[in-house]
Tab-separated table of C-alpha atoms and ligand atoms in Angstrom:
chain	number	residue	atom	x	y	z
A	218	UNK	CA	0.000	0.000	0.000
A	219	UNK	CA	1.032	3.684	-0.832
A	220	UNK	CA	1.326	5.215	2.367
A	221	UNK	CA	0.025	9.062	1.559
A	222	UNK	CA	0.867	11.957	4.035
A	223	UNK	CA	-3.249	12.121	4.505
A	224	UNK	CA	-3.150	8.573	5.395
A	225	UNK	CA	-0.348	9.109	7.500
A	226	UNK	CA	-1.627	12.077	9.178
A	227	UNK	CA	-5.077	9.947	9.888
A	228	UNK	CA	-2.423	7.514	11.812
A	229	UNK	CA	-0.769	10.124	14.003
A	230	UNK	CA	-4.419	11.398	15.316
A	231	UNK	CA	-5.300	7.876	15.989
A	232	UNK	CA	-2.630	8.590	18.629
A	233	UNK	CA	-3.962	11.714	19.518
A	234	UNK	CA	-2.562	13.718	17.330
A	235	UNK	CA	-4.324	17.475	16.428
A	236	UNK	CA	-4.100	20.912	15.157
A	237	UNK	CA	-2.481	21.824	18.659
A	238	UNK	CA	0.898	19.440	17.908
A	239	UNK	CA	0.810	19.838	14.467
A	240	UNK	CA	1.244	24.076	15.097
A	241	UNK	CA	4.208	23.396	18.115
A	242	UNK	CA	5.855	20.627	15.326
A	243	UNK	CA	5.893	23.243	12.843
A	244	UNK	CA	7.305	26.120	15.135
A	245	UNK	CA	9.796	23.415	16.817
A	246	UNK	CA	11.059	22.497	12.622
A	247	UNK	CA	11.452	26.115	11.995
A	248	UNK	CA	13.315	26.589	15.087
A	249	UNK	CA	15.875	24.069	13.974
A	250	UNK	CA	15.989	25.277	10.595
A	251	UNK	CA	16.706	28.624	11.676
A	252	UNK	CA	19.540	27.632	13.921
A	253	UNK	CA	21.678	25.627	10.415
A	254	UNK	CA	19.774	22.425	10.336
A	255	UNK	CA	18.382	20.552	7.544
A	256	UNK	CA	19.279	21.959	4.430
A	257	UNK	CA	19.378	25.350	2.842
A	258	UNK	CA	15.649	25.502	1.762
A	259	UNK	CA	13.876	22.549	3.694
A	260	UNK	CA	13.739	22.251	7.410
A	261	UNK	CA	14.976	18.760	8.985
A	262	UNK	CA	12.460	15.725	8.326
A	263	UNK	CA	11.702	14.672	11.746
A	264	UNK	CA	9.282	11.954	12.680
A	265	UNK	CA	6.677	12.248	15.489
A	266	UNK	CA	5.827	9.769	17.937
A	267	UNK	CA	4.054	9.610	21.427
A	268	UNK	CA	5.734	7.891	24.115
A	269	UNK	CA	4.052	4.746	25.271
A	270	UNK	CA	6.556	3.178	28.075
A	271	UNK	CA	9.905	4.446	29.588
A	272	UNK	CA	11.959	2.761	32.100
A	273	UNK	CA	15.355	3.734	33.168
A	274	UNK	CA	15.307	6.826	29.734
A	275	UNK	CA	14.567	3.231	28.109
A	276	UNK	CA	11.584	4.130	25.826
A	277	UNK	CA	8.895	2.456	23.556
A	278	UNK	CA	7.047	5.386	21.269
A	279	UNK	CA	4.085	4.629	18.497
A	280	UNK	CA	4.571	6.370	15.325
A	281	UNK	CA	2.501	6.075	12.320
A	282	UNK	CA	4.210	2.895	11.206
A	283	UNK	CA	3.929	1.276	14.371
A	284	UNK	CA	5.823	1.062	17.847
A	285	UNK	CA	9.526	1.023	18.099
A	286	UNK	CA	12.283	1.960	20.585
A	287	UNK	CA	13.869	4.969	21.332
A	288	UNK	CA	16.542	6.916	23.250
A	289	UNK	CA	17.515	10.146	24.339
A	290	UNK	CA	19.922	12.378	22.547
A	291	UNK	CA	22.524	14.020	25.033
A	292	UNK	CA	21.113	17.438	24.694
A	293	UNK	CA	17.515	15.818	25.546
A	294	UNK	CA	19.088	13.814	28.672
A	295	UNK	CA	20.616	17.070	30.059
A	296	UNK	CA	17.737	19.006	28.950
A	297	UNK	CA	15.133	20.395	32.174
A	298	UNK	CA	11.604	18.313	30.646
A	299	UNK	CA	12.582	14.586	29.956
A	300	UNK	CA	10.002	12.828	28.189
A	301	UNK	CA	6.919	11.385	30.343
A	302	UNK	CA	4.588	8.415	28.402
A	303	UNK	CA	1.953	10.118	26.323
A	304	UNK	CA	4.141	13.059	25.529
A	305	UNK	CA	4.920	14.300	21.888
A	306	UNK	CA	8.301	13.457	20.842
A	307	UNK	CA	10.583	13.553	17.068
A	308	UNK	CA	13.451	11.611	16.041
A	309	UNK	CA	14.913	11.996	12.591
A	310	UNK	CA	13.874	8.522	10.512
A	311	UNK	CA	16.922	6.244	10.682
A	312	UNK	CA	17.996	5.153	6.368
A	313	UNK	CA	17.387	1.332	7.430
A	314	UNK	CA	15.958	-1.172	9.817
A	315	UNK	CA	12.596	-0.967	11.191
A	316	UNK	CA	13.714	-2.425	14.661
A	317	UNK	CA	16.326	0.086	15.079
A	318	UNK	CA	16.533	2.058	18.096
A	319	UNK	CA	15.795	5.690	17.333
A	320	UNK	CA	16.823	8.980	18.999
A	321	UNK	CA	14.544	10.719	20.295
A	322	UNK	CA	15.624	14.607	19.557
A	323	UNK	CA	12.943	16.777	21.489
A	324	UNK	CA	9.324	17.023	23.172
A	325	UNK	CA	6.705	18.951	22.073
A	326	UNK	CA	4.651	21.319	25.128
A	327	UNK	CA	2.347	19.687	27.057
A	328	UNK	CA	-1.509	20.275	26.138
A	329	UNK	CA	-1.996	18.664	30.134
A	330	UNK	CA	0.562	17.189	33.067
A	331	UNK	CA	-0.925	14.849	35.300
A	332	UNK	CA	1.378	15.440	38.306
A	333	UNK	CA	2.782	14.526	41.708
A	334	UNK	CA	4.958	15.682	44.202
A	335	UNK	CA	8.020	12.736	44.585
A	336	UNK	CA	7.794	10.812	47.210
A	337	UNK	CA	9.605	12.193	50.707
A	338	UNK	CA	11.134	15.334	51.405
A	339	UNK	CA	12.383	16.527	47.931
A	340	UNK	CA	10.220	19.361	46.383
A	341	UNK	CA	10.261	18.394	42.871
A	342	UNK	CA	7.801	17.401	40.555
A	343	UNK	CA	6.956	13.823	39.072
A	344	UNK	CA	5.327	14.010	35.578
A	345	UNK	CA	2.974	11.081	35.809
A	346	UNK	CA	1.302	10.994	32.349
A	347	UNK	CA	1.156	14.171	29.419
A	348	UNK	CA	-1.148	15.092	27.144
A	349	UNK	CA	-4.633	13.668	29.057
A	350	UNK	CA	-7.932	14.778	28.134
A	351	UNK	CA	-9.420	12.351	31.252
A	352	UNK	CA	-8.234	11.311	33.895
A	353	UNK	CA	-10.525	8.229	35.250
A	354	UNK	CA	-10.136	7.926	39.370
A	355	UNK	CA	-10.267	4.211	39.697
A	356	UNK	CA	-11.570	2.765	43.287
A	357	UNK	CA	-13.081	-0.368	44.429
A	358	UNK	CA	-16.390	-0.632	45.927
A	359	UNK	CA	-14.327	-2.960	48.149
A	360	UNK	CA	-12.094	-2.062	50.967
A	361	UNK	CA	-11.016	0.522	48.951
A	362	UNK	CA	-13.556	3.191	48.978
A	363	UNK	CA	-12.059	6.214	51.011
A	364	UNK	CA	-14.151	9.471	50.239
A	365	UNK	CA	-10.875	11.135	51.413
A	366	UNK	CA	-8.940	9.797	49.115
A	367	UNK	CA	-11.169	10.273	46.432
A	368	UNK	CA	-11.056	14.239	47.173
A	369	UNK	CA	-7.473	13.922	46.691
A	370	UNK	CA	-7.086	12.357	43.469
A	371	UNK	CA	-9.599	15.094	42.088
A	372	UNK	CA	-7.603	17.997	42.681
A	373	UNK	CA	-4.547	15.982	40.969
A	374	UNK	CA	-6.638	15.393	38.431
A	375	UNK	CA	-7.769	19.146	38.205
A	376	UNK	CA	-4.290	20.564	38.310
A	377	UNK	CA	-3.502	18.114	35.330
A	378	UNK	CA	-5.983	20.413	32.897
A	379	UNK	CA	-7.659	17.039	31.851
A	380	UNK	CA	-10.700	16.128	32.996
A	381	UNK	CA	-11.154	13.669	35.923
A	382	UNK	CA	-13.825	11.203	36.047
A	383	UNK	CA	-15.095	8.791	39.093
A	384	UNK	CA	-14.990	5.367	38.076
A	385	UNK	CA	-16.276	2.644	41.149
A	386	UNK	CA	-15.340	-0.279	40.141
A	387	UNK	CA	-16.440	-4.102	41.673
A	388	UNK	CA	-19.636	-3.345	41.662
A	389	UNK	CA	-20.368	-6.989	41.626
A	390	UNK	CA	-18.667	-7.180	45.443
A	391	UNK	CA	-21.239	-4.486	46.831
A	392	UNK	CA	-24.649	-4.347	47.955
A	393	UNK	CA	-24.344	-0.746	48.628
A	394	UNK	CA	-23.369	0.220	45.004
A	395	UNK	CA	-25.790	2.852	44.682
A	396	UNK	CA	-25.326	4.469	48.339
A	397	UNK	CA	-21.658	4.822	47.053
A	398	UNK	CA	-21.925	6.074	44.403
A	399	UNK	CA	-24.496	9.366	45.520
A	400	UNK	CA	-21.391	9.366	48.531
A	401	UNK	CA	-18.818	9.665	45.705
A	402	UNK	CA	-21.026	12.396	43.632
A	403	UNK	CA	-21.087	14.979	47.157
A	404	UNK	CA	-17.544	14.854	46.991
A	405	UNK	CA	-16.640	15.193	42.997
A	406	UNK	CA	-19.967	17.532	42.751
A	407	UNK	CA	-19.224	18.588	39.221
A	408	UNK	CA	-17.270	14.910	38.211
A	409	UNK	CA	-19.200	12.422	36.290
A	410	UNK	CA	-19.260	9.015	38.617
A	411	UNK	CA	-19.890	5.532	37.065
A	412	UNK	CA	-20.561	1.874	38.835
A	413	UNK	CA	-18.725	-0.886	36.442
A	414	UNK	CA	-18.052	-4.384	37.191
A	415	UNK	CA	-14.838	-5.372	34.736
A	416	UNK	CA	-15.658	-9.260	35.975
A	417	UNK	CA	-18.972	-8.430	35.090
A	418	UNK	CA	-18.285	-6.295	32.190
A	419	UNK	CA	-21.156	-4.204	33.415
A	420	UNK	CA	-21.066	-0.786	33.072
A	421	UNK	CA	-18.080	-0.547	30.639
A	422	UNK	CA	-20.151	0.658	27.176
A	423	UNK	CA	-20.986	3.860	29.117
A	424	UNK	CA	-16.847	4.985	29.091
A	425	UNK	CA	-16.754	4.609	25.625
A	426	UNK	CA	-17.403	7.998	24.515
A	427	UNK	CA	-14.571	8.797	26.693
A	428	UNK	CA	-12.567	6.965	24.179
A	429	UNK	CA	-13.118	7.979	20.834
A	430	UNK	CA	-10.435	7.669	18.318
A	431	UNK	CA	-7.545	9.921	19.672
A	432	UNK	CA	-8.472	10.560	22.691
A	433	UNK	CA	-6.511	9.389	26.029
A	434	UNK	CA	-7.134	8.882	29.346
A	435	UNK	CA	-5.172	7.622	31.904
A	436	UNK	CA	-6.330	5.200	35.110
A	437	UNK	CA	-5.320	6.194	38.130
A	438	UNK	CA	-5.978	4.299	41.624
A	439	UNK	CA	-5.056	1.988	44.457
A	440	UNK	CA	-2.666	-1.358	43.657
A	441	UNK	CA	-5.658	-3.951	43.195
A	442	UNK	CA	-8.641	-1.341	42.428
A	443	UNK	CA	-8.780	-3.081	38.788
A	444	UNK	CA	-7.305	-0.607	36.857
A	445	UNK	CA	-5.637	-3.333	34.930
A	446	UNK	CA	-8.911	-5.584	34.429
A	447	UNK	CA	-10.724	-2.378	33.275
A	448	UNK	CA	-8.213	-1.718	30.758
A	449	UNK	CA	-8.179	-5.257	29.333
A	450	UNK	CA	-11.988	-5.859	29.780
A	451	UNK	CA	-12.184	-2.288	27.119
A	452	UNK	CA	-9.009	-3.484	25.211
A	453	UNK	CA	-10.989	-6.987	24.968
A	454	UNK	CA	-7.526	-8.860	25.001
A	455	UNK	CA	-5.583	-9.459	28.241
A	456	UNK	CA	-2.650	-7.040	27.458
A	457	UNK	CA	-1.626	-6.064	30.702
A	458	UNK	CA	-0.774	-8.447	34.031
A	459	UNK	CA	-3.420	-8.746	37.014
A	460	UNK	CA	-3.254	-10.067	40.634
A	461	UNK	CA	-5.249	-10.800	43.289
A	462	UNK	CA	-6.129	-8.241	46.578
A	463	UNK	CA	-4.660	-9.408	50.077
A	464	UNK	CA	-7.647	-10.766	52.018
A	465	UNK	CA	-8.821	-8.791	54.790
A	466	UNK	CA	-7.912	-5.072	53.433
A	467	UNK	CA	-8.478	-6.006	49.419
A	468	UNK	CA	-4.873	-3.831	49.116
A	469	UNK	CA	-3.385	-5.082	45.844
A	470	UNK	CA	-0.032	-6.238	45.274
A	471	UNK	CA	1.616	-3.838	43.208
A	472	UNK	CA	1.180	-5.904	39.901
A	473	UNK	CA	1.744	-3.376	37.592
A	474	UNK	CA	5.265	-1.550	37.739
A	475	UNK	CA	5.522	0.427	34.867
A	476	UNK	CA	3.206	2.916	33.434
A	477	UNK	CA	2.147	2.246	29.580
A	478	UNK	CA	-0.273	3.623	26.921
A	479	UNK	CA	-2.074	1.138	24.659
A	480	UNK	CA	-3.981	1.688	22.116
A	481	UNK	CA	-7.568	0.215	22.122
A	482	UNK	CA	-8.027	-1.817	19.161
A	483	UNK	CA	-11.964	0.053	19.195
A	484	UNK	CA	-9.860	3.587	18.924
A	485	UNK	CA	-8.673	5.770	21.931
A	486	UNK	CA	-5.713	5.041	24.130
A	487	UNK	CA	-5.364	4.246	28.368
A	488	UNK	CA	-2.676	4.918	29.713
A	489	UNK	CA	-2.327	1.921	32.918
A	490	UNK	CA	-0.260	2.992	35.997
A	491	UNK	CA	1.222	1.418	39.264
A	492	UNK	CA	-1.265	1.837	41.813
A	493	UNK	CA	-0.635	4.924	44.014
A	494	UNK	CA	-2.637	5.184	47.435
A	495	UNK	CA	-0.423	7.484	49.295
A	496	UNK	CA	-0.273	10.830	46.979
A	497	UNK	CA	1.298	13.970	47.999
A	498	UNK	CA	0.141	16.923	45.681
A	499	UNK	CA	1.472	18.903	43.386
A	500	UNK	CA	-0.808	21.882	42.904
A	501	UNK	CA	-2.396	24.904	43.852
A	502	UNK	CA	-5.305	27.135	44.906
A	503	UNK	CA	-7.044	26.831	41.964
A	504	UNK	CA	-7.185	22.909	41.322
A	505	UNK	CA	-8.278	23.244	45.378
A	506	UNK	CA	-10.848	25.591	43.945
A	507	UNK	CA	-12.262	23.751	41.349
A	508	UNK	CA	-12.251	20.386	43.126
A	509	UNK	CA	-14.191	21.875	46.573
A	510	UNK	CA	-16.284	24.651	44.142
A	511	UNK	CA	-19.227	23.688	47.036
A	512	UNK	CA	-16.841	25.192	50.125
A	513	UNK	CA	-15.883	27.881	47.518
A	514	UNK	CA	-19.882	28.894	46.923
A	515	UNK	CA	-20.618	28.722	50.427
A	516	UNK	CA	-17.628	31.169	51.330
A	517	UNK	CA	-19.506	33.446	49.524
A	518	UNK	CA	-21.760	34.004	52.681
A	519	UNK	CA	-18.469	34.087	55.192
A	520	UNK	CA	-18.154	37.709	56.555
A	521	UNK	CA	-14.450	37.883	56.079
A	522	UNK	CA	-13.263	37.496	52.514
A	523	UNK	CA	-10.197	35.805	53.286
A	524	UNK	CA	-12.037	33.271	56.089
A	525	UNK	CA	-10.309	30.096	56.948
A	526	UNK	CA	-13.990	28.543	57.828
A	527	UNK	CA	-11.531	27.750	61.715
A	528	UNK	CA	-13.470	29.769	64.215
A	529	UNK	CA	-13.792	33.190	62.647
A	530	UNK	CA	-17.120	35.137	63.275
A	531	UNK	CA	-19.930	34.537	60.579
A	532	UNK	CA	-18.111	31.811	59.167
A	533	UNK	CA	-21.010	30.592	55.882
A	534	UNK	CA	-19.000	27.355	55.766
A	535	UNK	CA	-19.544	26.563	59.407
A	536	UNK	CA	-23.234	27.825	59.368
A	537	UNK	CA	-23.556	25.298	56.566
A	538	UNK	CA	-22.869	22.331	58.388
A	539	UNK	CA	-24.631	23.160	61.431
A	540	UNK	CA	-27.705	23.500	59.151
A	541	UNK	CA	-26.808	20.075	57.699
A	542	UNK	CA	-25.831	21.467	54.169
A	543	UNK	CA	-22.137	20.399	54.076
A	544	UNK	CA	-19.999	17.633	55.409
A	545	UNK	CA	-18.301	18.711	58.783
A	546	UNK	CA	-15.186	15.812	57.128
A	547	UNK	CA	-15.640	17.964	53.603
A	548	UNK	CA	-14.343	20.962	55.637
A	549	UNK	CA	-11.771	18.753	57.369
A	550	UNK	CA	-10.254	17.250	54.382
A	551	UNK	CA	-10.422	20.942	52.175
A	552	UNK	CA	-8.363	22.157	55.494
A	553	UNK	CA	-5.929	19.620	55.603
A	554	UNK	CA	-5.348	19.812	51.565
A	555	UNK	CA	-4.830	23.359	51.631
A	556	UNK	CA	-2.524	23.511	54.093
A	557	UNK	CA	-0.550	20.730	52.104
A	558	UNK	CA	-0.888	22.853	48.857
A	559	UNK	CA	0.251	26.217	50.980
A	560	UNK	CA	3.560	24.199	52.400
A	561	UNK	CA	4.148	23.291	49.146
A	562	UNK	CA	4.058	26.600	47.607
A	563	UNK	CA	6.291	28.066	50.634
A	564	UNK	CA	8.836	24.738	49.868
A	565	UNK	CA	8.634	25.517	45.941
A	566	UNK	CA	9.830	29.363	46.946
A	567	UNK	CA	12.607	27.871	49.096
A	568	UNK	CA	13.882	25.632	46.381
A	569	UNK	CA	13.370	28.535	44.046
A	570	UNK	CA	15.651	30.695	45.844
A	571	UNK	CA	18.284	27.992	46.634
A	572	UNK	CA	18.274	27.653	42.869
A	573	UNK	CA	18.968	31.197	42.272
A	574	UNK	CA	21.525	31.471	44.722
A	575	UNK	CA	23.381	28.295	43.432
A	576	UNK	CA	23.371	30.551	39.832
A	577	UNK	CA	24.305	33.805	41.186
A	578	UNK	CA	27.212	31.640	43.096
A	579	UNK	CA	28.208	30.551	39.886
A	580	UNK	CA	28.189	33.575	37.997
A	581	UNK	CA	29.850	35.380	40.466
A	582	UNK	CA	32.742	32.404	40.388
A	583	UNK	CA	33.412	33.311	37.087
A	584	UNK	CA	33.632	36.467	37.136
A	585	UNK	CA	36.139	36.574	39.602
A	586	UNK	CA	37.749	33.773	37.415
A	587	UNK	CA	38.062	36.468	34.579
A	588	UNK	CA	39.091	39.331	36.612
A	589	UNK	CA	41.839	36.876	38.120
A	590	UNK	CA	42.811	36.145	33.760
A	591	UNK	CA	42.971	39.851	32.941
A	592	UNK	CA	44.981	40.612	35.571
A	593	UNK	CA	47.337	38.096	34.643
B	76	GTP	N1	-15.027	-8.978	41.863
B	76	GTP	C1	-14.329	-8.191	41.042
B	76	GTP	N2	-13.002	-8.251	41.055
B	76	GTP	C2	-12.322	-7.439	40.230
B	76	GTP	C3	-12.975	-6.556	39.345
B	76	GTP	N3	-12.027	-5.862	38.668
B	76	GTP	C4	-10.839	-6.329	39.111
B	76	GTP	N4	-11.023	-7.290	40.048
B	76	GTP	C5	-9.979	-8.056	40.736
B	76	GTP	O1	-9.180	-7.215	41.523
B	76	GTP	C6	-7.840	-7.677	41.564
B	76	GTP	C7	-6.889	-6.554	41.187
B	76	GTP	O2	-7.097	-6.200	39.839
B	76	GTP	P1	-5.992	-5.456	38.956
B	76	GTP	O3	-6.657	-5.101	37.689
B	76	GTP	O4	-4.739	-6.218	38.908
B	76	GTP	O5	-5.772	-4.137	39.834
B	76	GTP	P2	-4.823	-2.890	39.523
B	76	GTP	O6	-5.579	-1.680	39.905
B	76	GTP	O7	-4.336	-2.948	38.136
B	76	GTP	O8	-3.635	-3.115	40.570
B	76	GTP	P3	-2.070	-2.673	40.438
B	76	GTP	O9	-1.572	-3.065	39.104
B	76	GTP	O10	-1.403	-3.399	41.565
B	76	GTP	O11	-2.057	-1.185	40.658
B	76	GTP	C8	-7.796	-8.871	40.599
B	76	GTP	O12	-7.885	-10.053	41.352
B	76	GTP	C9	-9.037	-8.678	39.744
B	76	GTP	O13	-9.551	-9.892	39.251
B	76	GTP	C10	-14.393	-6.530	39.332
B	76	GTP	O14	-15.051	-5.795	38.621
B	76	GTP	N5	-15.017	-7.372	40.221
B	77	MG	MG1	-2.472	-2.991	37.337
B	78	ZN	ZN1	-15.763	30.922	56.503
């Protein structure tokens, strides 16, 4: 078959591809054609591909031809942004051999960033997926449902710029599916929630339209909330691994260890991740915002502007759950995420600064270095 570029162009938005990419690919070509490469009158030919799997600046990208391997040029591996799966990448076509490892020779900007902060005491950022329209919250309507924990992943999912959406799965284990489910809704007021059963495959045709062709989401959850089963129930083959929950807390066992995006054969692409129960935030006021817009309304009535809804006078927050309207945890848990997201600003400042300072140290270094030359 005669592969035309219309064809080939169809290919790349299977993977998401769109006007968006196409604009920063064309700006990112001219850029290097400016700066002396590719020849006098064309630009480089550079090849496009989204990264499905990385591990250890290992990587596994989908192109229009299909998926092959990749690595980082040195300027990439030194560069700030190192390629995240589902992000927008180019490598200039190798002469021969399909199964030849390509190098990967920069990223194109982020449309969304599902993020975290990294684990412990380091303030730094951990891409966990690009380029998301949805993000789909996965819990089990075992001993995984935590309302809490639920508030959390939405503002990580708000920050990202995609869309999150409340997916309870095992609906099959629970008699209280529908009790769970209007519990889920107070808490994500403005999220859609769904009930599936994977085992069951109940449930599943109404995520389709979150998969048209092009379109990616990514599965976020506990180990053992069936992120896995979900994906290979809407895949309908069994492409990633599954294992069974511990008995007496249904925690999973960490089955999956890499994050990957697959391509449903029925168009769309799912991006599967490790389970994550423990997530410390990276974000700010506005995902809060967004995520808790029912304490935002409701501060509305609060006689101070900048109330903390603690024990100031006229609080509309408090007043609201003494009248039943709001969930005295709701406040709780807003409270405890703020002041997470306010630390985290005052750490990102620090680290900020420190940053600077390490510069000016620098510059300052060599200056002296110069003065030291001349003098010579
Ligand atoms: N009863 C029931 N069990 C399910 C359902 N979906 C998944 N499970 C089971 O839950 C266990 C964990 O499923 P996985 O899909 O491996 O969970 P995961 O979220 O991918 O877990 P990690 O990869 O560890 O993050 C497996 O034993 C599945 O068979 C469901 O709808 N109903
Ligand atoms: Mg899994
Ligand atoms: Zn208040």
């Amino acid at each position: 078959m005669i592969s035309t570029p219309s064809s080939e162009e169809h290919r790349l938005e299977a993977l998401g591809w769109n006007a968006y990419f196409e604009d920063q690919f064309q700006k990112q070509l001219n850029e290097l054609h400016a700066g002396g490469i590719g020849s006098d009158s064309e630009p480089p030919n550079l090849t496009p591909a989204r990264v499905a799997f990385e591990s250890r600046q290992q990587y596994r990208v989908l192109t229009a031809d299909g998926e092959r391997g990749a690595k980082l040029s040195g300027r990439m591996r030194r560069g700030e942004t190192l390629p995240a799966v589902g992000d927008w990448v180019f490598f200039i076509p190798p002469d021969d051999g399909d199964d030849e490892t390509v190098t990967l020779q920069g990223i194109l900007p982020r449309r969304t960033c599902l993020s975290r902060k990294v684990a412990g005491q380091v303030t730094q950022q951990q891409v966990v997926a690009a380029n998301l329209d949805h993000v789909f919250l996965v819990m089990g309507l075992d001993g995984d449902f935590n309302l809490r924990r639920l508030e959390r992943f939405t503002v990580m999912a708000h920050e990202s710029g995609a869309q999150p959406v409340v997916i309870l799965s095992k609906a099959d284990l629970s008699p209280n599916a529908i009790e769970a489910r209007l519990d889920a809704q107070q808490v994500a007021p403005q999220v859609p929630v769904f009930v599936v059963s994977a085992l069951a495959a109940e449930g599943l045709e109404a995520l389709r339209s979150f998969l048209e062709p092009g379109c990616t989401v990514a599965l976020i959850g506990s180990s053992g909330a069936g992120k896995s089963t979900l994906l290979n129930r809407l895949c309908g083959a069994p492409v990633m691994a599954t294992g069974s929950v511990r008995q007496g807390d249904d925690r999973g066992r960490h089955t999956t260890t890499h994050r990957q995006l697959v391509l449903l054969p029925s168009g769309g692409l799912l991006v599967d991740n490790p389970g994550v129960r423990e997530i410390q935030l990276w974000a700010d006021e506005d995902a809060l915002v967004t995520a808790f817009d029912d304490i935002e309304a409701l501060s509305g009535d609060c006689r101070f502007r900048d109330c903390s809804h603690f024990d100031e006078p006229g609080c509309g927050v408090r007043r609201a759950i003494r009248e039943g309207r709001l969930d005295a945890a709701r406040l709780a848990s807003w409270q405890g995420l703020e002041q997470e997201i306010q630390r985290l600003e005052l750490r990102k400042n620090i680290a900020e600064r420190r940053r600077q300072d390490r510069q000016l140290g620098r510059l300052y270094k060599s200056v002296q270095q110069a003065k030291k030359k001349r003098q010579r």
